[in-house]
Amino acid sequence: MSAPPAGDLLTLDAAAQNLLFRAARTANTFTGEPVPDEQIRAIHDLIRHGPTGFNSQPLRIVLMRSVAARQRLLPHLSERNRAKTATAPLVAILAADTAFHEHLPRIFPHRPGIKDRLDADPAGREAQARFNAALQIGYLIVGIRAAGLAAGPMAGFDPAGVDAEFFPNGRLRSLLVVNIGRPGPDAWADRLPRLAHDDVVRTV
Amino acid sequence: MSAPPAGDLLTLDAAAQNLLFRAARTANTFTGEPVPDEQIRAIHDLIRHGPTGFNSQPLRIVLMRSVAARQRLLPHLSERNRAKTATAPLVAILAADTAFHEHLPRIFPHRPGIKDRLDADPAGREAQARFNAALQIGYLIVGIRAAGLAAGPMAGFDPAGVDAEFFPNGRLRSLLVVNIGRPGPDAWADRLPRLAHDDVVRTV
């Protein structure tokens, strides 16, 4: 194992590296401090610039602000995720819009043939929606941290149940549920091990 | 349309916001300046901290350093992607490891049952590998920009052809090809329109 690389190979300064990656952690508890709509708007305004295939931007974000909405969500979460989700200041369902191509005349106007091709290929469209929305979730988690907040992404939920409850017309597919707020007491355990460079990167 | 939100709702400073999102662009031309292994190592060392489901970290990165490797890749790219890929200082295939669960005893040791469950579910495992690797590609694009470099992600390629050529044992699935380097002359056209907050975010 070689030593970790020197930080000065990066342009991003150390404080930002820490804020976004090195010191940032997935939070399991949160303070009661609210996350206002203005902050979500600022996060979106930052991360919407991130690239997606054909500029397709299929990520959709559903904020659970009402008590009633959160109560509809909780039964679809795995048991270990319910308590933290019940008490997080803000919970969002992150979903892929399988009809993202309807926006292409506005967001990718110079190649109109792509919309027609996608119109005829619902399966390919859903795969593209899922992939590009997942990319955007990567940007979003970085953006939540850029706002000084912690994200608590959770894959432990029943996507079919969430989709039936929140997206009955079948257009959106839930990908992840994320709690958002300031970390509370004992918000995390020790960081889990990460794969080493040589486990991940190879050269041909 | 409301005015864009004030930048001070974010903790990340304006220079970093510009470097990673607001001024960063997908590059289509590159200078000849090489991208050394040390810089890729520094990028990996930053973004490996990003969260994934079950800490699964399924993203694999194959760097095309040899002329021969690049020649093997080019025929699988769409025609419009060939010239820029032939001249980029570094090209990487980004892939999902469908056998990521083999690492779980090391990277997610406290819940050993998950590896057994995934062992018996290749289809679910591939879906998880694709989703979490796509999340990590989001982190990687941010990380490439954090190194002061431009990324040129390309979905226009034949995944089956790339997989047969580079991953004949069937374990990895190519998700994206990305050119990496410093932007060259006329590296991009005007930025394409982004969806507005109210197109993307709703509250229930």
mmCIF file of N, CA and C in Angstrom, chain A residues 2 5 9-13 16-17 20-22 26 38-39 41-42 44-46 48-51 55 57 59-66 69 80 106-108 110-111 131 134-135 137-139 141 145-148 167 191-204, chain B residues 2 5 9-13 16-17 20-22 26 38-39 41-42 44-46 48-51 55 57 59-66 69 80 106-108 110-111 131 134-135 137-139 141 145-148 167 191-204:
data_model
loop_
_atom_site.group_PDB
_atom_site.id
_atom_site.type_symbol
_atom_site.label_atom_id
_atom_site.label_comp_id
_atom_site.label_asym_id
_atom_site.label_seq_id
_atom_site.Cartn_x
_atom_site.Cartn_y
_atom_site.Cartn_z
ATOM 1 N N SER A 2 0.630 2.115 -0.957
ATOM 2 C CA SER A 2 1.364 3.374 -1.001
ATOM 3 C C SER A 2 0.684 4.392 -0.093
ATOM 4 N N PRO A 5 -2.084 10.171 -1.656
ATOM 5 C CA PRO A 5 -1.452 11.192 -2.479
ATOM 6 C C PRO A 5 -1.504 12.564 -1.814
ATOM 7 N N LEU A 9 -2.304 17.950 -5.463
ATOM 8 C CA LEU A 9 -2.629 17.546 -6.834
ATOM 9 C C LEU A 9 -4.043 17.964 -7.198
ATOM 10 N N LEU A 10 -4.789 18.418 -6.202
ATOM 11 C CA LEU A 10 -6.150 18.884 -6.441
ATOM 12 C C LEU A 10 -6.195 20.405 -6.393
ATOM 13 N N THR A 11 -7.051 20.986 -7.213
ATOM 14 C CA THR A 11 -7.260 22.438 -7.202
ATOM 15 C C THR A 11 -8.196 22.831 -6.061
ATOM 16 N N LEU A 12 -9.178 22.004 -5.795
ATOM 17 C CA LEU A 12 -10.150 22.279 -4.729
ATOM 18 C C LEU A 12 -9.423 22.365 -3.386
ATOM 19 N N ASP A 13 -9.709 23.406 -2.604
ATOM 20 C CA ASP A 13 -8.945 23.585 -1.362
ATOM 21 C C ASP A 13 -9.360 22.562 -0.297
ATOM 22 N N ALA A 16 -12.872 22.679 1.369
ATOM 23 C CA ALA A 16 -13.953 22.178 0.509
ATOM 24 C C ALA A 16 -13.856 20.665 0.349
ATOM 25 N N GLN A 17 -12.650 20.134 0.243
ATOM 26 C CA GLN A 17 -12.482 18.672 0.191
ATOM 27 C C GLN A 17 -13.089 18.016 1.421
ATOM 28 N N LEU A 20 -17.060 18.338 1.483
ATOM 29 C CA LEU A 20 -17.805 17.537 0.499
ATOM 30 C C LEU A 20 -17.519 16.046 0.604
ATOM 31 N N PHE A 21 -16.298 15.679 0.995
ATOM 32 C CA PHE A 21 -15.926 14.266 0.931
ATOM 33 C C PHE A 21 -15.233 13.740 2.189
ATOM 34 N N ARG A 22 -14.109 14.358 2.568
ATOM 35 C CA ARG A 22 -13.243 13.695 3.542
ATOM 36 C C ARG A 22 -13.836 13.682 4.949
ATOM 37 N N THR A 26 -22.510 10.128 6.243
ATOM 38 C CA THR A 26 -23.932 9.801 6.207
ATOM 39 C C THR A 26 -24.473 9.884 7.629
ATOM 40 N N GLU A 38 -35.742 27.531 0.803
ATOM 41 C CA GLU A 38 -34.722 28.368 0.158
ATOM 42 C C GLU A 38 -33.390 27.629 0.059
ATOM 43 N N GLN A 39 -33.113 26.793 1.051
ATOM 44 C CA GLN A 39 -31.844 26.066 1.022
ATOM 45 C C GLN A 39 -31.887 24.946 -0.036
ATOM 46 N N ARG A 41 -33.650 25.133 -2.694
ATOM 47 C CA ARG A 41 -33.573 25.879 -3.941
ATOM 48 C C ARG A 41 -32.109 26.224 -4.279
ATOM 49 N N ALA A 42 -31.330 26.602 -3.273
ATOM 50 C CA ALA A 42 -29.917 26.926 -3.504
ATOM 51 C C ALA A 42 -29.123 25.684 -3.907
ATOM 52 N N HIS A 44 -30.375 22.999 -5.406
ATOM 53 C CA HIS A 44 -30.763 22.685 -6.791
ATOM 54 C C HIS A 44 -30.095 23.617 -7.783
ATOM 55 N N ASP A 45 -30.039 24.909 -7.447
ATOM 56 C CA ASP A 45 -29.440 25.884 -8.359
ATOM 57 C C ASP A 45 -27.962 25.587 -8.619
ATOM 58 N N LEU A 46 -27.297 24.967 -7.637
ATOM 59 C CA LEU A 46 -25.885 24.579 -7.815
ATOM 60 C C LEU A 46 -25.777 23.327 -8.675
ATOM 61 N N ARG A 48 -27.850 21.639 -10.569
ATOM 62 C CA ARG A 48 -28.521 21.450 -11.866
ATOM 63 C C ARG A 48 -27.554 21.590 -13.025
ATOM 64 N N HIS A 49 -26.381 22.193 -12.763
ATOM 65 C CA HIS A 49 -25.382 22.337 -13.828
ATOM 66 C C HIS A 49 -24.653 21.036 -14.149
ATOM 67 N N GLY A 50 -24.760 20.037 -13.303
ATOM 68 C CA GLY A 50 -24.040 18.786 -13.529
ATOM 69 C C GLY A 50 -24.476 18.118 -14.827
ATOM 70 N N PRO A 51 -23.543 17.477 -15.536
ATOM 71 C CA PRO A 51 -23.871 16.915 -16.849
ATOM 72 C C PRO A 51 -24.686 15.628 -16.758
ATOM 73 N N ASN A 55 -28.322 15.817 -21.943
ATOM 74 C CA ASN A 55 -28.826 16.875 -21.048
ATOM 75 C C ASN A 55 -30.201 16.518 -20.491
ATOM 76 N N GLN A 57 -31.458 15.199 -17.598
ATOM 77 C CA GLN A 57 -31.866 15.685 -16.268
ATOM 78 C C GLN A 57 -33.103 14.977 -15.709
ATOM 79 N N LEU A 59 -33.721 13.415 -12.912
ATOM 80 C CA LEU A 59 -33.968 13.341 -11.463
ATOM 81 C C LEU A 59 -35.142 14.215 -11.051
ATOM 82 N N ARG A 60 -36.039 13.630 -10.257
ATOM 83 C CA ARG A 60 -37.131 14.390 -9.644
ATOM 84 C C ARG A 60 -37.045 14.205 -8.131
ATOM 85 N N ILE A 61 -37.378 15.268 -7.409
ATOM 86 C CA ILE A 61 -37.208 15.313 -5.961
ATOM 87 C C ILE A 61 -38.553 15.628 -5.328
ATOM 88 N N VAL A 62 -39.019 14.740 -4.468
ATOM 89 C CA VAL A 62 -40.299 14.963 -3.787
ATOM 90 C C VAL A 62 -40.006 15.169 -2.302
ATOM 91 N N LEU A 63 -40.247 16.392 -1.833
ATOM 92 C CA LEU A 63 -39.994 16.744 -0.429
ATOM 93 C C LEU A 63 -41.210 16.393 0.410
ATOM 94 N N MET A 64 -40.985 15.651 1.480
ATOM 95 C CA MET A 64 -42.075 15.299 2.395
ATOM 96 C C MET A 64 -42.131 16.375 3.476
ATOM 97 N N ARG A 65 -42.977 17.375 3.306
ATOM 98 C CA ARG A 65 -43.076 18.452 4.292
ATOM 99 C C ARG A 65 -44.208 18.193 5.285
ATOM 100 N N SER A 66 -45.255 17.546 4.840
ATOM 101 C CA SER A 66 -46.404 17.368 5.739
ATOM 102 C C SER A 66 -46.236 16.108 6.580
ATOM 103 N N ALA A 69 -47.716 13.155 4.694
ATOM 104 C CA ALA A 69 -46.875 12.549 3.652
ATOM 105 C C ALA A 69 -45.849 11.614 4.275
ATOM 106 N N ARG A 80 -35.245 -0.713 10.133
ATOM 107 C CA ARG A 80 -34.086 -0.002 10.700
ATOM 108 C C ARG A 80 -34.023 1.453 10.230
ATOM 109 N N ARG A 106 -37.035 21.376 -25.299
ATOM 110 C CA ARG A 106 -36.585 22.583 -24.593
ATOM 111 C C ARG A 106 -35.119 22.468 -24.160
ATOM 112 N N ILE A 107 -34.677 21.283 -23.711
ATOM 113 C CA ILE A 107 -33.354 21.182 -23.079
ATOM 114 C C ILE A 107 -32.300 20.548 -23.988
ATOM 115 N N PHE A 108 -32.719 19.990 -25.124
ATOM 116 C CA PHE A 108 -31.755 19.421 -26.075
ATOM 117 C C PHE A 108 -32.293 19.667 -27.487
ATOM 118 N N HIS A 110 -31.250 20.809 -30.313
ATOM 119 C CA HIS A 110 -30.517 20.732 -31.590
ATOM 120 C C HIS A 110 -30.522 19.336 -32.207
ATOM 121 N N ARG A 111 -31.039 18.320 -31.504
ATOM 122 C CA ARG A 111 -31.113 16.975 -32.114
ATOM 123 C C ARG A 111 -32.498 16.380 -31.864
ATOM 124 N N PHE A 131 -30.115 5.610 -14.942
ATOM 125 C CA PHE A 131 -28.675 5.888 -14.902
ATOM 126 C C PHE A 131 -28.405 7.374 -14.679
ATOM 127 N N ALA A 134 -29.362 8.622 -11.275
ATOM 128 C CA ALA A 134 -28.395 8.201 -10.253
ATOM 129 C C ALA A 134 -27.159 9.101 -10.279
ATOM 130 N N LEU A 135 -26.675 9.429 -11.475
ATOM 131 C CA LEU A 135 -25.585 10.410 -11.587
ATOM 132 C C LEU A 135 -25.959 11.696 -10.856
ATOM 133 N N ILE A 137 -28.092 12.076 -8.498
ATOM 134 C CA ILE A 137 -28.139 11.879 -7.044
ATOM 135 C C ILE A 137 -26.731 12.039 -6.469
ATOM 136 N N GLY A 138 -25.718 11.576 -7.224
ATOM 137 C CA GLY A 138 -24.337 11.826 -6.793
ATOM 138 C C GLY A 138 -24.076 13.320 -6.648
ATOM 139 N N TYR A 139 -24.489 14.095 -7.656
ATOM 140 C CA TYR A 139 -24.309 15.559 -7.554
ATOM 141 C C TYR A 139 -25.106 16.106 -6.364
ATOM 142 N N ILE A 141 -26.030 14.697 -3.516
ATOM 143 C CA ILE A 141 -25.425 14.424 -2.207
ATOM 144 C C ILE A 141 -24.264 15.393 -1.971
ATOM 145 N N ARG A 145 -24.190 18.531 0.977
ATOM 146 C CA ARG A 145 -23.021 18.800 1.807
ATOM 147 C C ARG A 145 -22.466 20.198 1.556
ATOM 148 N N ALA A 146 -22.568 20.670 0.328
ATOM 149 C CA ALA A 146 -22.118 22.034 0.015
ATOM 150 C C ALA A 146 -22.919 23.071 0.779
ATOM 151 N N ALA A 147 -24.143 22.703 1.185
ATOM 152 C CA ALA A 147 -24.978 23.607 1.987
ATOM 153 C C ALA A 147 -24.708 23.454 3.483
ATOM 154 N N GLY A 148 -23.686 22.682 3.845
ATOM 155 C CA GLY A 148 -23.369 22.499 5.258
ATOM 156 C C GLY A 148 -24.292 21.516 5.954
ATOM 157 N N PHE A 167 -46.523 7.672 -6.727
ATOM 158 C CA PHE A 167 -46.466 7.894 -8.181
ATOM 159 C C PHE A 167 -47.429 6.945 -8.895
ATOM 160 N N ARG A 191 -16.173 5.367 10.234
ATOM 161 C CA ARG A 191 -16.303 5.231 8.784
ATOM 162 C C ARG A 191 -15.933 3.812 8.361
ATOM 163 N N LEU A 192 -16.715 3.265 7.461
ATOM 164 C CA LEU A 192 -16.426 1.932 6.942
ATOM 165 C C LEU A 192 -15.241 1.987 5.974
ATOM 166 N N PRO A 193 -14.527 0.862 5.831
ATOM 167 C CA PRO A 193 -13.340 0.871 4.963
ATOM 168 C C PRO A 193 -13.701 1.156 3.507
ATOM 169 N N ARG A 194 -12.818 1.865 2.852
ATOM 170 C CA ARG A 194 -12.974 2.101 1.428
ATOM 171 C C ARG A 194 -11.990 1.228 0.659
ATOM 172 N N LEU A 195 -12.396 0.844 -0.543
ATOM 173 C CA LEU A 195 -11.495 0.112 -1.425
ATOM 174 C C LEU A 195 -10.292 0.995 -1.757
ATOM 175 N N ALA A 196 -9.161 0.348 -1.992
ATOM 176 C CA ALA A 196 -7.937 1.076 -2.336
ATOM 177 C C ALA A 196 -7.909 1.380 -3.833
ATOM 178 N N HIS A 197 -7.068 2.319 -4.186
ATOM 179 C CA HIS A 197 -6.909 2.692 -5.592
ATOM 180 C C HIS A 197 -6.737 1.471 -6.483
ATOM 181 N N ASP A 198 -5.866 0.558 -6.071
ATOM 182 C CA ASP A 198 -5.561 -0.575 -6.947
ATOM 183 C C ASP A 198 -6.682 -1.613 -7.013
ATOM 184 N N ASP A 199 -7.657 -1.521 -6.086
ATOM 185 C CA ASP A 199 -8.849 -2.371 -6.198
ATOM 186 C C ASP A 199 -9.809 -1.859 -7.263
ATOM 187 N N VAL A 200 -9.693 -0.576 -7.557
ATOM 188 C CA VAL A 200 -10.722 0.122 -8.327
ATOM 189 C C VAL A 200 -10.226 0.520 -9.722
ATOM 190 N N VAL A 201 -8.960 0.937 -9.790
ATOM 191 C CA VAL A 201 -8.415 1.524 -11.028
ATOM 192 C C VAL A 201 -7.414 0.557 -11.626
ATOM 193 N N ARG A 202 -7.564 0.272 -12.925
ATOM 194 C CA ARG A 202 -6.481 -0.434 -13.598
ATOM 195 C C ARG A 202 -6.199 0.206 -14.955
ATOM 196 N N THR A 203 -5.047 -0.100 -15.493
ATOM 197 C CA THR A 203 -4.575 0.560 -16.710
ATOM 198 C C THR A 203 -4.354 -0.474 -17.793
ATOM 199 N N VAL A 204 -4.812 -0.177 -18.991
ATOM 200 C CA VAL A 204 -4.555 -1.084 -20.119
ATOM 201 C C VAL A 204 -3.857 -0.323 -21.239
ATOM 202 N N SER B 2 -38.743 32.744 -10.416
ATOM 203 C CA SER B 2 -38.147 33.553 -9.357
ATOM 204 C C SER B 2 -36.667 33.752 -9.652
ATOM 205 N N PRO B 5 -31.401 31.795 -6.206
ATOM 206 C CA PRO B 5 -31.223 32.009 -4.773
ATOM 207 C C PRO B 5 -29.871 32.626 -4.459
ATOM 208 N N LEU B 9 -26.601 30.890 0.920
ATOM 209 C CA LEU B 9 -27.292 29.760 1.531
ATOM 210 C C LEU B 9 -26.425 28.517 1.478
ATOM 211 N N LEU B 10 -25.330 28.587 0.752
ATOM 212 C CA LEU B 10 -24.398 27.468 0.662
ATOM 213 C C LEU B 10 -23.157 27.760 1.495
ATOM 214 N N THR B 11 -22.592 26.724 2.086
ATOM 215 C CA THR B 11 -21.343 26.848 2.834
ATOM 216 C C THR B 11 -20.144 26.842 1.891
ATOM 217 N N LEU B 12 -20.227 26.067 0.849
ATOM 218 C CA LEU B 12 -19.134 25.974 -0.127
ATOM 219 C C LEU B 12 -18.900 27.348 -0.762
ATOM 220 N N ASP B 13 -17.642 27.780 -0.832
ATOM 221 C CA ASP B 13 -17.394 29.138 -1.323
ATOM 222 C C ASP B 13 -17.595 29.226 -2.841
ATOM 223 N N ALA B 16 -15.182 27.446 -5.306
ATOM 224 C CA ALA B 16 -15.390 25.997 -5.402
ATOM 225 C C ALA B 16 -16.689 25.684 -6.135
ATOM 226 N N GLN B 17 -17.731 26.477 -5.899
ATOM 227 C CA GLN B 17 -18.984 26.275 -6.651
ATOM 228 C C GLN B 17 -18.743 26.396 -8.150
ATOM 229 N N LEU B 20 -16.563 23.360 -9.517
ATOM 230 C CA LEU B 20 -17.218 22.045 -9.570
ATOM 231 C C LEU B 20 -18.501 22.038 -10.398
ATOM 232 N N PHE B 21 -19.210 23.153 -10.417
ATOM 233 C CA PHE B 21 -20.537 23.136 -11.053
ATOM 234 C C PHE B 21 -20.799 24.309 -11.992
ATOM 235 N N ARG B 22 -20.699 25.537 -11.468
ATOM 236 C CA ARG B 22 -21.272 26.662 -12.230
ATOM 237 C C ARG B 22 -20.462 27.012 -13.469
ATOM 238 N N THR B 26 -18.619 20.228 -19.801
ATOM 239 C CA THR B 26 -18.217 19.015 -20.506
ATOM 240 C C THR B 26 -17.348 19.429 -21.692
ATOM 241 N N GLU B 38 -0.631 10.028 -10.865
ATOM 242 C CA GLU B 38 -0.711 10.615 -9.523
ATOM 243 C C GLU B 38 -1.971 11.460 -9.372
ATOM 244 N N GLN B 39 -2.372 12.099 -10.473
ATOM 245 C CA GLN B 39 -3.568 12.937 -10.377
ATOM 246 C C GLN B 39 -4.834 12.072 -10.290
ATOM 247 N N ARG B 41 -4.866 9.177 -8.962
ATOM 248 C CA ARG B 41 -4.797 8.655 -7.598
ATOM 249 C C ARG B 41 -5.359 9.677 -6.593
ATOM 250 N N ALA B 42 -5.037 10.944 -6.790
ATOM 251 C CA ALA B 42 -5.543 11.990 -5.886
ATOM 252 C C ALA B 42 -7.057 12.137 -6.019
ATOM 253 N N HIS B 44 -9.150 9.749 -6.965
ATOM 254 C CA HIS B 44 -9.742 8.580 -6.316
ATOM 255 C C HIS B 44 -9.718 8.716 -4.802
ATOM 256 N N ASP B 45 -8.598 9.212 -4.277
ATOM 257 C CA ASP B 45 -8.466 9.344 -2.823
ATOM 258 C C ASP B 45 -9.509 10.303 -2.244
ATOM 259 N N LEU B 46 -9.933 11.280 -3.051
ATOM 260 C CA LEU B 46 -10.981 12.211 -2.610
ATOM 261 C C LEU B 46 -12.361 11.565 -2.685
ATOM 262 N N ARG B 48 -13.433 8.483 -3.100
ATOM 263 C CA ARG B 48 -13.753 7.173 -2.542
ATOM 264 C C ARG B 48 -14.543 7.280 -1.243
ATOM 265 N N HIS B 49 -14.543 8.477 -0.635
ATOM 266 C CA HIS B 49 -15.307 8.666 0.590
ATOM 267 C C HIS B 49 -16.812 8.800 0.342
ATOM 268 N N GLY B 50 -17.221 9.026 -0.883
ATOM 269 C CA GLY B 50 -18.646 9.218 -1.174
ATOM 270 C C GLY B 50 -19.463 7.982 -0.807
ATOM 271 N N PRO B 51 -20.675 8.184 -0.290
ATOM 272 C CA PRO B 51 -21.473 7.050 0.188
ATOM 273 C C PRO B 51 -22.067 6.206 -0.942
ATOM 274 N N ASN B 55 -22.169 0.366 1.495
ATOM 275 C CA ASN B 55 -20.750 0.698 1.266
ATOM 276 C C ASN B 55 -20.167 -0.147 0.134
ATOM 277 N N GLN B 57 -19.486 0.297 -3.178
ATOM 278 C CA GLN B 57 -18.390 0.836 -4.002
ATOM 279 C C GLN B 57 -18.146 0.052 -5.293
ATOM 280 N N LEU B 59 -18.021 0.880 -8.448
ATOM 281 C CA LEU B 59 -17.409 1.511 -9.629
ATOM 282 C C LEU B 59 -15.997 0.988 -9.863
ATOM 283 N N ARG B 60 -15.725 0.633 -11.121
ATOM 284 C CA ARG B 60 -14.360 0.279 -11.548
ATOM 285 C C ARG B 60 -13.969 1.194 -12.700
ATOM 286 N N ILE B 61 -12.687 1.548 -12.737
ATOM 287 C CA ILE B 61 -12.179 2.532 -13.687
ATOM 288 C C ILE B 61 -11.039 1.896 -14.470
ATOM 289 N N VAL B 62 -11.197 1.858 -15.791
ATOM 290 C CA VAL B 62 -10.148 1.285 -16.637
ATOM 291 C C VAL B 62 -9.549 2.418 -17.467
ATOM 292 N N LEU B 63 -8.295 2.733 -17.190
ATOM 293 C CA LEU B 63 -7.610 3.822 -17.893
ATOM 294 C C LEU B 63 -6.974 3.281 -19.168
ATOM 295 N N MET B 64 -7.262 3.945 -20.285
ATOM 296 C CA MET B 64 -6.665 3.555 -21.562
ATOM 297 C C MET B 64 -5.376 4.355 -21.734
ATOM 298 N N ARG B 65 -4.255 3.761 -21.347
ATOM 299 C CA ARG B 65 -2.980 4.480 -21.478
ATOM 300 C C ARG B 65 -2.265 4.116 -22.768
ATOM 301 N N SER B 66 -2.435 2.908 -23.240
ATOM 302 C CA SER B 66 -1.675 2.485 -24.421
ATOM 303 C C SER B 66 -2.433 2.865 -25.696
ATOM 304 N N ALA B 69 -4.800 0.029 -26.621
ATOM 305 C CA ALA B 69 -6.073 -0.027 -25.903
ATOM 306 C C ALA B 69 -7.058 0.966 -26.505
ATOM 307 N N ARG B 80 -19.619 10.303 -33.774
ATOM 308 C CA ARG B 80 -19.395 11.679 -33.325
ATOM 309 C C ARG B 80 -18.473 11.739 -32.102
ATOM 310 N N ARG B 106 -14.891 -7.364 3.808
ATOM 311 C CA ARG B 106 -13.894 -6.358 4.163
ATOM 312 C C ARG B 106 -14.512 -4.985 4.351
ATOM 313 N N ILE B 107 -15.491 -4.607 3.495
ATOM 314 C CA ILE B 107 -15.962 -3.224 3.487
ATOM 315 C C ILE B 107 -17.318 -3.040 4.187
ATOM 316 N N PHE B 108 -17.986 -4.135 4.520
ATOM 317 C CA PHE B 108 -19.274 -4.045 5.247
ATOM 318 C C PHE B 108 -19.350 -5.232 6.192
ATOM 319 N N HIS B 110 -20.055 -5.842 9.301
ATOM 320 C CA HIS B 110 -20.950 -6.013 10.442
ATOM 321 C C HIS B 110 -22.283 -6.649 10.075
ATOM 322 N N ARG B 111 -22.574 -6.847 8.778
ATOM 323 C CA ARG B 111 -23.830 -7.511 8.396
ATOM 324 C C ARG B 111 -23.538 -8.587 7.357
ATOM 325 N N PHE B 131 -26.683 1.007 -10.144
ATOM 326 C CA PHE B 131 -27.146 2.224 -9.459
ATOM 327 C C PHE B 131 -26.012 2.858 -8.650
ATOM 328 N N ALA B 134 -23.260 4.327 -10.751
ATOM 329 C CA ALA B 134 -23.663 5.602 -11.356
ATOM 330 C C ALA B 134 -23.556 6.737 -10.343
ATOM 331 N N LEU B 135 -23.991 6.490 -9.095
ATOM 332 C CA LEU B 135 -23.772 7.472 -8.021
ATOM 333 C C LEU B 135 -22.302 7.866 -7.950
ATOM 334 N N ILE B 137 -20.066 7.634 -10.246
ATOM 335 C CA ILE B 137 -19.642 8.402 -11.423
ATOM 336 C C ILE B 137 -19.970 9.878 -11.200
ATOM 337 N N GLY B 138 -21.111 10.149 -10.543
ATOM 338 C CA GLY B 138 -21.404 11.528 -10.172
ATOM 339 C C GLY B 138 -20.291 12.115 -9.306
ATOM 340 N N TYR B 139 -19.873 11.349 -8.304
ATOM 341 C CA TYR B 139 -18.763 11.835 -7.450
ATOM 342 C C TYR B 139 -17.484 11.999 -8.284
ATOM 343 N N ILE B 141 -17.067 12.658 -11.510
ATOM 344 C CA ILE B 141 -17.069 13.846 -12.377
ATOM 345 C C ILE B 141 -16.769 15.087 -11.538
ATOM 346 N N ARG B 145 -13.188 17.470 -11.799
ATOM 347 C CA ARG B 145 -13.224 18.934 -11.790
ATOM 348 C C ARG B 145 -12.471 19.500 -10.589
ATOM 349 N N ALA B 146 -12.521 18.794 -9.470
ATOM 350 C CA ALA B 146 -11.785 19.240 -8.274
ATOM 351 C C ALA B 146 -10.284 19.251 -8.525
ATOM 352 N N ALA B 147 -9.842 18.450 -9.500
ATOM 353 C CA ALA B 147 -8.418 18.440 -9.870
ATOM 354 C C ALA B 147 -8.093 19.485 -10.929
ATOM 355 N N GLY B 148 -9.046 20.347 -11.248
ATOM 356 C CA GLY B 148 -8.804 21.386 -12.241
ATOM 357 C C GLY B 148 -8.873 20.865 -13.669
ATOM 358 N N PHE B 167 -14.043 -6.778 -21.144
ATOM 359 C CA PHE B 167 -14.468 -7.531 -19.956
ATOM 360 C C PHE B 167 -15.028 -8.887 -20.364
ATOM 361 N N ARG B 191 -23.883 26.626 -22.995
ATOM 362 C CA ARG B 191 -24.488 25.650 -22.091
ATOM 363 C C ARG B 191 -25.950 25.424 -22.473
ATOM 364 N N LEU B 192 -26.352 24.174 -22.442
ATOM 365 C CA LEU B 192 -27.745 23.838 -22.741
ATOM 366 C C LEU B 192 -28.636 24.228 -21.563
ATOM 367 N N PRO B 193 -29.915 24.496 -21.824
ATOM 368 C CA PRO B 193 -30.822 24.925 -20.749
ATOM 369 C C PRO B 193 -30.976 23.848 -19.680
ATOM 370 N N ARG B 194 -31.084 24.305 -18.453
ATOM 371 C CA ARG B 194 -31.377 23.389 -17.355
ATOM 372 C C ARG B 194 -32.833 23.534 -16.934
ATOM 373 N N LEU B 195 -33.397 22.442 -16.446
ATOM 374 C CA LEU B 195 -34.745 22.501 -15.886
ATOM 375 C C LEU B 195 -34.753 23.434 -14.684
ATOM 376 N N ALA B 196 -35.894 24.072 -14.455
ATOM 377 C CA ALA B 196 -36.034 24.982 -13.322
ATOM 378 C C ALA B 196 -36.380 24.187 -12.062
ATOM 379 N N HIS B 197 -36.182 24.828 -10.922
ATOM 380 C CA HIS B 197 -36.493 24.207 -9.637
ATOM 381 C C HIS B 197 -37.894 23.575 -9.655
ATOM 382 N N ASP B 198 -38.873 24.335 -10.158
ATOM 383 C CA ASP B 198 -40.251 23.844 -10.061
ATOM 384 C C ASP B 198 -40.556 22.719 -11.050
ATOM 385 N N ASP B 199 -39.677 22.514 -12.024
ATOM 386 C CA ASP B 199 -39.815 21.343 -12.902
ATOM 387 C C ASP B 199 -39.355 20.067 -12.199
ATOM 388 N N VAL B 200 -38.504 20.224 -11.208
ATOM 389 C CA VAL B 200 -37.756 19.099 -10.644
ATOM 390 C C VAL B 200 -38.206 18.762 -9.221
ATOM 391 N N VAL B 201 -38.504 19.796 -8.439
ATOM 392 C CA VAL B 201 -38.773 19.628 -7.015
ATOM 393 C C VAL B 201 -40.252 19.884 -6.747
ATOM 394 N N ARG B 202 -40.887 18.954 -6.043
ATOM 395 C CA ARG B 202 -42.229 19.285 -5.548
ATOM 396 C C ARG B 202 -42.366 18.842 -4.097
ATOM 397 N N THR B 203 -43.378 19.380 -3.439
ATOM 398 C CA THR B 203 -43.555 19.186 -2.002
ATOM 399 C C THR B 203 -44.907 18.538 -1.762
ATOM 400 N N VAL B 204 -44.899 17.519 -0.890
ATOM 401 C CA VAL B 204 -46.181 16.903 -0.525
ATOM 402 C C VAL B 204 -46.327 16.953 0.991
#
